[in-house]
Amino acid sequence: MSSKLDLSKEFTGRRALVTGGSRGIGATIAQRLLDGGAEVVVAARSRSDVTPAAATFISGDVSTSEGAKAIAAEALAALGGLDILVNNAGGSRVFAGGVSTIPDEEWHDTFALNLLSAVRLTNAVLPALRASKAAAVVNISSTAATMPFGPTAHYGAAKAALDAYSRTLAVELAPDGIRVNVVTPGPISTPGADELRKTFPGISSDAWLQYLPLGRIGTTDDIAEVVALLASDRGRWLTGVNYRVDGGMTAR
Ligand SMILES: NC(=O)c1ccc[n+]([C@@H]2O[C@H](COP(=O)([O-])OP(=O)(O)OC[C@H]3O[C@@H](n4cnc5c(N)ncnc54)[C@H](OP(=O)(O)O)[C@@H]3O)[C@@H](O)[C@H]2O)c1
């Protein structure tokens, strides 16, 4: 491989599935891969007005076993194989009363959405990734995995589990040439996350900035660029890493 990479079309010939690609961070990741020449399928329960038009949209629920299997089957049929899987769909509700007020069912639902979706989808597309010449999985975590936020303790625990799962998977799949990495966003401005942050008890919108040494909330492009690095040949010797893309939030 040449050390001089043409970044403008570095994903030409690559086929990608981005979960939660209908809006927010996932939509920007999908667009970044499309811009690089990839063929992209996005999966979510519904489209939005920012769902990349050039991507194939699949409607489904990644948080159930049947939903993940159906999305995998449809994506593989549409793409004829798979080189890049971005497990991005995720999220949480806020429980202002803290850890002890989070209902049992909510713990189950949050683990299903933020951990089991990635496990099930990755398992379902594994034969296709094994057949790829340059397979990369990127799982989207959260700084909540390592920072204690009581109102989203269930979400932090699920993302921490996603991190541990990803490291194990990276080691297990390395002999097959499949790289598995994690991107951990800090606070990123998306319509959903902006609304969620407003409901955090005791932290006003401006107060989030005190956690961010670089002095601003992140953008979806900040995340998509690092996902692109990890999915591309530029990241060819990277596996099992966790890139914290958080404006310095966890550096303190
Ligand atoms: N934004 C942040 O500040 C931030 C910080 C740290 C980590 N993250 C992580 O980054 C990822 C994306 O966050 P975001 O802020 O971009 O979220 P978002 O704007 O709320 O978008 C979430 C995406 O996931 C899809 N989705 C949600 N539940 C789904 C389900 N059950 N089945 C299929 N698709 C589902 C949504 O579409 P539908 O609702 O139509 O299904 C949407 O496309 C998440 O994993 C989140 O935990 C975000």
PDB file of N, CA, C and O and ligand atoms in Angstrom, residues 19-27 43-47 57 60-64 71 87-92 113-114 140-144 155 159 184-194 197 220, ligand 1:
ATOM      1  N   THR A  19     -25.733   2.323  11.922  1.00  0.00           N
ATOM      2  CA  THR A  19     -26.995   2.317  12.652  1.00  0.00           C
ATOM      3  C   THR A  19     -27.226   3.709  13.246  1.00  0.00           C
ATOM      4  O   THR A  19     -26.278   4.435  13.553  1.00  0.00           O
ATOM      5  N   GLY A  20     -28.484   4.063  13.384  1.00  0.00           N
ATOM      6  CA  GLY A  20     -28.788   5.413  13.865  1.00  0.00           C
ATOM      7  C   GLY A  20     -28.289   6.476  12.905  1.00  0.00           C
ATOM      8  O   GLY A  20     -27.939   7.584  13.301  1.00  0.00           O
ATOM      9  N   GLY A  21     -28.282   6.126  11.612  1.00  0.00           N
ATOM     10  CA  GLY A  21     -27.752   7.059  10.618  1.00  0.00           C
ATOM     11  C   GLY A  21     -28.787   8.009  10.050  1.00  0.00           C
ATOM     12  O   GLY A  21     -28.535   8.721   9.084  1.00  0.00           O
ATOM     13  N   SER A  22     -29.960   8.051  10.672  1.00  0.00           N
ATOM     14  CA  SER A  22     -31.017   8.919  10.133  1.00  0.00           C
ATOM     15  C   SER A  22     -30.863  10.373  10.563  1.00  0.00           C
ATOM     16  O   SER A  22     -31.412  11.271   9.931  1.00  0.00           O
ATOM     17  N   ARG A  23     -30.115  10.588  11.658  1.00  0.00           N
ATOM     18  CA  ARG A  23     -29.942  11.974  12.143  1.00  0.00           C
ATOM     19  C   ARG A  23     -28.743  12.005  13.092  1.00  0.00           C
ATOM     20  O   ARG A  23     -28.133  10.972  13.372  1.00  0.00           O
ATOM     21  N   GLY A  24     -28.446  13.209  13.598  1.00  0.00           N
ATOM     22  CA  GLY A  24     -27.396  13.353  14.609  1.00  0.00           C
ATOM     23  C   GLY A  24     -26.033  12.868  14.127  1.00  0.00           C
ATOM     24  O   GLY A  24     -25.680  12.991  12.950  1.00  0.00           O
ATOM     25  N   ILE A  25     -25.272  12.307  15.056  1.00  0.00           N
ATOM     26  CA  ILE A  25     -23.905  11.864  14.765  1.00  0.00           C
ATOM     27  C   ILE A  25     -23.902  10.828  13.630  1.00  0.00           C
ATOM     28  O   ILE A  25     -23.062  10.881  12.725  1.00  0.00           O
ATOM     29  N   GLY A  26     -24.857   9.903  13.671  1.00  0.00           N
ATOM     30  CA  GLY A  26     -24.889   8.831  12.671  1.00  0.00           C
ATOM     31  C   GLY A  26     -25.083   9.354  11.260  1.00  0.00           C
ATOM     32  O   GLY A  26     -24.472   8.833  10.311  1.00  0.00           O
ATOM     33  N   ALA A  27     -25.922  10.364  11.097  1.00  0.00           N
ATOM     34  CA  ALA A  27     -26.153  10.927   9.760  1.00  0.00           C
ATOM     35  C   ALA A  27     -24.872  11.563   9.228  1.00  0.00           C
ATOM     36  O   ALA A  27     -24.558  11.443   8.031  1.00  0.00           O
ATOM     37  N   ALA A  43     -29.565   2.639   9.088  1.00  0.00           N
ATOM     38  CA  ALA A  43     -30.711   1.973   9.707  1.00  0.00           C
ATOM     39  C   ALA A  43     -31.173   2.772  10.919  1.00  0.00           C
ATOM     40  O   ALA A  43     -30.351   3.231  11.719  1.00  0.00           O
ATOM     41  N   ALA A  44     -32.475   2.943  11.013  1.00  0.00           N
ATOM     42  CA  ALA A  44     -33.089   3.611  12.169  1.00  0.00           C
ATOM     43  C   ALA A  44     -34.572   3.270  12.125  1.00  0.00           C
ATOM     44  O   ALA A  44     -35.029   2.635  11.169  1.00  0.00           O
ATOM     45  N   ARG A  45     -35.310   3.682  13.150  1.00  0.00           N
ATOM     46  CA  ARG A  45     -36.737   3.366  13.114  1.00  0.00           C
ATOM     47  C   ARG A  45     -37.451   4.235  12.099  1.00  0.00           C
ATOM     48  O   ARG A  45     -38.415   3.814  11.473  1.00  0.00           O
ATOM     49  N   SER A  46     -36.990   5.490  11.942  1.00  0.00           N
ATOM     50  CA  SER A  46     -37.622   6.347  10.924  1.00  0.00           C
ATOM     51  C   SER A  46     -36.612   7.323  10.337  1.00  0.00           C
ATOM     52  O   SER A  46     -35.607   7.658  10.976  1.00  0.00           O
ATOM     53  N   ARG A  47     -36.906   7.751   9.126  1.00  0.00           N
ATOM     54  CA  ARG A  47     -36.097   8.765   8.444  1.00  0.00           C
ATOM     55  C   ARG A  47     -36.266  10.123   9.107  1.00  0.00           C
ATOM     56  O   ARG A  47     -37.253  10.346   9.805  1.00  0.00           O
ATOM     57  N   PHE A  57     -31.902   3.655   2.943  1.00  0.00           N
ATOM     58  CA  PHE A  57     -32.474   3.676   4.299  1.00  0.00           C
ATOM     59  C   PHE A  57     -33.179   2.361   4.602  1.00  0.00           C
ATOM     60  O   PHE A  57     -33.974   1.866   3.796  1.00  0.00           O
ATOM     61  N   GLY A  60     -35.871  -0.116  11.002  1.00  0.00           N
ATOM     62  CA  GLY A  60     -35.833  -1.243  11.931  1.00  0.00           C
ATOM     63  C   GLY A  60     -35.420  -0.801  13.314  1.00  0.00           C
ATOM     64  O   GLY A  60     -34.956   0.321  13.505  1.00  0.00           O
ATOM     65  N   ASP A  61     -35.623  -1.704  14.262  1.00  0.00           N
ATOM     66  CA  ASP A  61     -35.291  -1.425  15.665  1.00  0.00           C
ATOM     67  C   ASP A  61     -34.083  -2.270  16.060  1.00  0.00           C
ATOM     68  O   ASP A  61     -34.189  -3.495  16.170  1.00  0.00           O
ATOM     69  N   VAL A  62     -32.946  -1.618  16.277  1.00  0.00           N
ATOM     70  CA  VAL A  62     -31.722  -2.376  16.599  1.00  0.00           C
ATOM     71  C   VAL A  62     -31.731  -2.956  18.006  1.00  0.00           C
ATOM     72  O   VAL A  62     -30.893  -3.772  18.348  1.00  0.00           O
ATOM     73  N   SER A  63     -32.681  -2.515  18.817  1.00  0.00           N
ATOM     74  CA  SER A  63     -32.630  -2.920  20.225  1.00  0.00           C
ATOM     75  C   SER A  63     -33.282  -4.278  20.488  1.00  0.00           C
ATOM     76  O   SER A  63     -33.267  -4.764  21.611  1.00  0.00           O
ATOM     77  N   THR A  64     -33.859  -4.873  19.439  1.00  0.00           N
ATOM     78  CA  THR A  64     -34.411  -6.223  19.608  1.00  0.00           C
ATOM     79  C   THR A  64     -33.607  -7.205  18.759  1.00  0.00           C
ATOM     80  O   THR A  64     -33.018  -6.821  17.742  1.00  0.00           O
ATOM     81  N   ILE A  71     -32.302  -6.075  10.097  1.00  0.00           N
ATOM     82  CA  ILE A  71     -31.491  -4.978   9.548  1.00  0.00           C
ATOM     83  C   ILE A  71     -30.247  -5.547   8.868  1.00  0.00           C
ATOM     84  O   ILE A  71     -29.872  -5.154   7.757  1.00  0.00           O
ATOM     85  N   ASN A  87     -21.666   0.876  14.723  1.00  0.00           N
ATOM     86  CA  ASN A  87     -22.745   0.704  15.697  1.00  0.00           C
ATOM     87  C   ASN A  87     -22.893   2.014  16.459  1.00  0.00           C
ATOM     88  O   ASN A  87     -22.218   2.235  17.474  1.00  0.00           O
ATOM     89  N   ASN A  88     -23.753   2.876  15.921  1.00  0.00           N
ATOM     90  CA  ASN A  88     -23.897   4.227  16.467  1.00  0.00           C
ATOM     91  C   ASN A  88     -25.214   4.435  17.207  1.00  0.00           C
ATOM     92  O   ASN A  88     -25.287   5.268  18.108  1.00  0.00           O
ATOM     93  N   ALA A  89     -26.258   3.700  16.846  1.00  0.00           N
ATOM     94  CA  ALA A  89     -27.565   3.925  17.489  1.00  0.00           C
ATOM     95  C   ALA A  89     -27.423   3.752  18.993  1.00  0.00           C
ATOM     96  O   ALA A  89     -26.801   2.806  19.471  1.00  0.00           O
ATOM     97  N   GLY A  90     -27.975   4.672  19.729  1.00  0.00           N
ATOM     98  CA  GLY A  90     -27.877   4.599  21.190  1.00  0.00           C
ATOM     99  C   GLY A  90     -28.539   5.803  21.802  1.00  0.00           C
ATOM    100  O   GLY A  90     -29.062   6.666  21.095  1.00  0.00           O
ATOM    101  N   GLY A  91     -28.512   5.858  23.098  1.00  0.00           N
ATOM    102  CA  GLY A  91     -29.099   6.998  23.788  1.00  0.00           C
ATOM    103  C   GLY A  91     -29.652   6.586  25.128  1.00  0.00           C
ATOM    104  O   GLY A  91     -29.529   5.434  25.547  1.00  0.00           O
ATOM    105  N   SER A  92     -30.270   7.569  25.773  1.00  0.00           N
ATOM    106  CA  SER A  92     -30.701   7.338  27.146  1.00  0.00           C
ATOM    107  C   SER A  92     -31.730   8.373  27.556  1.00  0.00           C
ATOM    108  O   SER A  92     -31.832   9.430  26.946  1.00  0.00           O
ATOM    109  N   LEU A 113     -30.383  -1.315  23.876  1.00  0.00           N
ATOM    110  CA  LEU A 113     -30.103  -0.323  22.827  1.00  0.00           C
ATOM    111  C   LEU A 113     -28.608  -0.020  22.687  1.00  0.00           C
ATOM    112  O   LEU A 113     -28.105   0.107  21.578  1.00  0.00           O
ATOM    113  N   ASN A 114     -27.901   0.112  23.807  1.00  0.00           N
ATOM    114  CA  ASN A 114     -26.518   0.604  23.745  1.00  0.00           C
ATOM    115  C   ASN A 114     -25.454  -0.495  23.723  1.00  0.00           C
ATOM    116  O   ASN A 114     -24.322  -0.230  23.346  1.00  0.00           O
ATOM    117  N   ILE A 140     -19.807   3.268  18.901  1.00  0.00           N
ATOM    118  CA  ILE A 140     -19.870   4.622  19.467  1.00  0.00           C
ATOM    119  C   ILE A 140     -20.275   4.532  20.940  1.00  0.00           C
ATOM    120  O   ILE A 140     -21.378   4.109  21.282  1.00  0.00           O
ATOM    121  N   SER A 141     -19.360   4.964  21.791  1.00  0.00           N
ATOM    122  CA  SER A 141     -19.574   4.896  23.241  1.00  0.00           C
ATOM    123  C   SER A 141     -19.962   6.276  23.771  1.00  0.00           C
ATOM    124  O   SER A 141     -20.625   7.058  23.077  1.00  0.00           O
ATOM    125  N   SER A 142     -19.554   6.592  24.981  1.00  0.00           N
ATOM    126  CA  SER A 142     -19.855   7.904  25.582  1.00  0.00           C
ATOM    127  C   SER A 142     -18.917   8.135  26.757  1.00  0.00           C
ATOM    128  O   SER A 142     -18.511   7.174  27.436  1.00  0.00           O
ATOM    129  N   THR A 143     -18.612   9.405  27.020  1.00  0.00           N
ATOM    130  CA  THR A 143     -17.812   9.720  28.210  1.00  0.00           C
ATOM    131  C   THR A 143     -18.544   9.310  29.483  1.00  0.00           C
ATOM    132  O   THR A 143     -17.930   9.160  30.538  1.00  0.00           O
ATOM    133  N   ALA A 144     -19.866   9.088  29.363  1.00  0.00           N
ATOM    134  CA  ALA A 144     -20.635   8.615  30.528  1.00  0.00           C
ATOM    135  C   ALA A 144     -20.124   7.270  31.021  1.00  0.00           C
ATOM    136  O   ALA A 144     -20.365   6.893  32.177  1.00  0.00           O
ATOM    137  N   TYR A 155     -27.050   4.223  31.429  1.00  0.00           N
ATOM    138  CA  TYR A 155     -26.440   4.474  30.114  1.00  0.00           C
ATOM    139  C   TYR A 155     -24.915   4.366  30.209  1.00  0.00           C
ATOM    140  O   TYR A 155     -24.276   3.715  29.377  1.00  0.00           O
ATOM    141  N   LYS A 159     -22.586   1.676  28.214  1.00  0.00           N
ATOM    142  CA  LYS A 159     -21.482   2.079  27.335  1.00  0.00           C
ATOM    143  C   LYS A 159     -20.157   1.504  27.846  1.00  0.00           C
ATOM    144  O   LYS A 159     -19.286   1.138  27.043  1.00  0.00           O
ATOM    145  N   THR A 184     -15.393   7.532  21.571  1.00  0.00           N
ATOM    146  CA  THR A 184     -16.126   7.986  22.751  1.00  0.00           C
ATOM    147  C   THR A 184     -16.365   9.495  22.661  1.00  0.00           C
ATOM    148  O   THR A 184     -15.467  10.291  22.953  1.00  0.00           O
ATOM    149  N   PRO A 185     -17.564   9.894  22.241  1.00  0.00           N
ATOM    150  CA  PRO A 185     -17.832  11.331  22.157  1.00  0.00           C
ATOM    151  C   PRO A 185     -18.054  11.944  23.540  1.00  0.00           C
ATOM    152  O   PRO A 185     -18.636  11.321  24.428  1.00  0.00           O
ATOM    153  N   GLY A 186     -17.589  13.191  23.674  1.00  0.00           N
ATOM    154  CA  GLY A 186     -18.053  14.022  24.782  1.00  0.00           C
ATOM    155  C   GLY A 186     -19.360  14.658  24.346  1.00  0.00           C
ATOM    156  O   GLY A 186     -20.007  14.183  23.409  1.00  0.00           O
ATOM    157  N   PRO A 187     -19.796  15.745  25.003  1.00  0.00           N
ATOM    158  CA  PRO A 187     -21.058  16.379  24.597  1.00  0.00           C
ATOM    159  C   PRO A 187     -20.992  16.919  23.169  1.00  0.00           C
ATOM    160  O   PRO A 187     -20.137  17.731  22.850  1.00  0.00           O
ATOM    161  N   ILE A 188     -21.900  16.413  22.340  1.00  0.00           N
ATOM    162  CA  ILE A 188     -21.952  16.799  20.922  1.00  0.00           C
ATOM    163  C   ILE A 188     -23.310  17.442  20.672  1.00  0.00           C
ATOM    164  O   ILE A 188     -24.337  16.945  21.146  1.00  0.00           O
ATOM    165  N   SER A 189     -23.299  18.510  19.901  1.00  0.00           N
ATOM    166  CA  SER A 189     -24.568  19.183  19.630  1.00  0.00           C
ATOM    167  C   SER A 189     -25.369  18.428  18.573  1.00  0.00           C
ATOM    168  O   SER A 189     -24.997  18.380  17.402  1.00  0.00           O
ATOM    169  N   THR A 190     -26.434  17.786  19.021  1.00  0.00           N
ATOM    170  CA  THR A 190     -27.440  17.211  18.120  1.00  0.00           C
ATOM    171  C   THR A 190     -28.780  17.627  18.735  1.00  0.00           C
ATOM    172  O   THR A 190     -28.841  17.868  19.948  1.00  0.00           O
ATOM    173  N   PRO A 191     -29.838  17.699  17.925  1.00  0.00           N
ATOM    174  CA  PRO A 191     -31.113  18.143  18.512  1.00  0.00           C
ATOM    175  C   PRO A 191     -31.512  17.313  19.727  1.00  0.00           C
ATOM    176  O   PRO A 191     -31.924  17.843  20.761  1.00  0.00           O
ATOM    177  N   GLY A 192     -31.347  15.983  19.625  1.00  0.00           N
ATOM    178  CA  GLY A 192     -31.741  15.105  20.733  1.00  0.00           C
ATOM    179  C   GLY A 192     -30.895  15.347  21.975  1.00  0.00           C
ATOM    180  O   GLY A 192     -31.418  15.492  23.091  1.00  0.00           O
ATOM    181  N   ALA A 193     -29.578  15.402  21.792  1.00  0.00           N
ATOM    182  CA  ALA A 193     -28.676  15.548  22.942  1.00  0.00           C
ATOM    183  C   ALA A 193     -28.793  16.935  23.568  1.00  0.00           C
ATOM    184  O   ALA A 193     -28.687  17.080  24.797  1.00  0.00           O
ATOM    185  N   ASP A 194     -29.014  17.957  22.737  1.00  0.00           N
ATOM    186  CA  ASP A 194     -29.160  19.321  23.280  1.00  0.00           C
ATOM    187  C   ASP A 194     -30.370  19.378  24.219  1.00  0.00           C
ATOM    188  O   ASP A 194     -30.310  19.971  25.298  1.00  0.00           O
ATOM    189  N   ARG A 197     -29.583  17.355  27.484  1.00  0.00           N
ATOM    190  CA  ARG A 197     -28.691  18.046  28.428  1.00  0.00           C
ATOM    191  C   ARG A 197     -29.441  19.090  29.242  1.00  0.00           C
ATOM    192  O   ARG A 197     -29.100  19.336  30.393  1.00  0.00           O
ATOM    193  N   THR A 220     -20.953  17.135  15.214  1.00  0.00           N
ATOM    194  CA  THR A 220     -21.031  15.770  14.672  1.00  0.00           C
ATOM    195  C   THR A 220     -19.846  15.506  13.723  1.00  0.00           C
ATOM    196  O   THR A 220     -19.380  14.374  13.631  1.00  0.00           O
TER     197      THR A 220
HETATM  198  N1  LIG B   1     -24.787  13.639  21.181  1.00  0.00           N
HETATM  199  C1  LIG B   1     -24.009  13.474  22.242  1.00  0.00           C
HETATM  200  O1  LIG B   1     -23.734  14.408  23.001  1.00  0.00           O
HETATM  201  C2  LIG B   1     -23.422  12.130  22.531  1.00  0.00           C
HETATM  202  C3  LIG B   1     -22.419  12.041  23.503  1.00  0.00           C
HETATM  203  C4  LIG B   1     -21.854  10.802  23.780  1.00  0.00           C
HETATM  204  C5  LIG B   1     -22.266   9.679  23.094  1.00  0.00           C
HETATM  205  N2  LIG B   1     -23.248   9.792  22.149  1.00  0.00           N
HETATM  206  C6  LIG B   1     -23.649   8.565  21.447  1.00  0.00           C
HETATM  207  O2  LIG B   1     -23.595   8.812  20.053  1.00  0.00           O
HETATM  208  C7  LIG B   1     -24.612   8.047  19.394  1.00  0.00           C
HETATM  209  C8  LIG B   1     -25.495   8.964  18.553  1.00  0.00           C
HETATM  210  O3  LIG B   1     -26.009   9.984  19.390  1.00  0.00           O
HETATM  211  P1  LIG B   1     -26.842  11.221  18.791  1.00  0.00           P
HETATM  212  O4  LIG B   1     -26.705  12.333  19.739  1.00  0.00           O
HETATM  213  O5  LIG B   1     -26.497  11.413  17.364  1.00  0.00           O
HETATM  214  O6  LIG B   1     -28.321  10.627  18.934  1.00  0.00           O
HETATM  215  P2  LIG B   1     -29.678  11.084  18.203  1.00  0.00           P
HETATM  216  O7  LIG B   1     -29.518  12.395  17.538  1.00  0.00           O
HETATM  217  O8  LIG B   1     -30.732  10.880  19.225  1.00  0.00           O
HETATM  218  O9  LIG B   1     -29.824   9.976  17.058  1.00  0.00           O
HETATM  219  C9  LIG B   1     -29.961   8.633  17.428  1.00  0.00           C
HETATM  220  C10 LIG B   1     -30.056   7.789  16.176  1.00  0.00           C
HETATM  221  O10 LIG B   1     -30.261   6.423  16.583  1.00  0.00           O
HETATM  222  C11 LIG B   1     -31.508   5.962  16.058  1.00  0.00           C
HETATM  223  N3  LIG B   1     -32.112   5.041  17.018  1.00  0.00           N
HETATM  224  C12 LIG B   1     -32.430   5.266  18.308  1.00  0.00           C
HETATM  225  N4  LIG B   1     -32.998   4.181  18.847  1.00  0.00           N
HETATM  226  C13 LIG B   1     -33.034   3.242  17.873  1.00  0.00           C
HETATM  227  C14 LIG B   1     -33.506   1.920  17.796  1.00  0.00           C
HETATM  228  N5  LIG B   1     -34.082   1.325  18.847  1.00  0.00           N
HETATM  229  N6  LIG B   1     -33.386   1.250  16.628  1.00  0.00           N
HETATM  230  C15 LIG B   1     -32.810   1.845  15.547  1.00  0.00           C
HETATM  231  N7  LIG B   1     -32.337   3.079  15.560  1.00  0.00           N
HETATM  232  C16 LIG B   1     -32.447   3.781  16.706  1.00  0.00           C
HETATM  233  C17 LIG B   1     -32.334   7.236  15.843  1.00  0.00           C
HETATM  234  O11 LIG B   1     -33.374   7.077  14.898  1.00  0.00           O
HETATM  235  P3  LIG B   1     -34.869   6.623  15.324  1.00  0.00           P
HETATM  236  O12 LIG B   1     -35.189   7.300  16.624  1.00  0.00           O
HETATM  237  O13 LIG B   1     -35.739   7.036  14.187  1.00  0.00           O
HETATM  238  O14 LIG B   1     -34.806   5.135  15.463  1.00  0.00           O
HETATM  239  C18 LIG B   1     -31.258   8.157  15.325  1.00  0.00           C
HETATM  240  O15 LIG B   1     -30.977   7.868  13.973  1.00  0.00           O
HETATM  241  C19 LIG B   1     -25.368   7.300  20.496  1.00  0.00           C
HETATM  242  O16 LIG B   1     -24.841   6.010  20.645  1.00  0.00           O
HETATM  243  C20 LIG B   1     -25.072   8.123  21.738  1.00  0.00           C
HETATM  244  O17 LIG B   1     -25.155   7.344  22.905  1.00  0.00           O
HETATM  245  C21 LIG B   1     -23.838  10.981  21.853  1.00  0.00           C
END
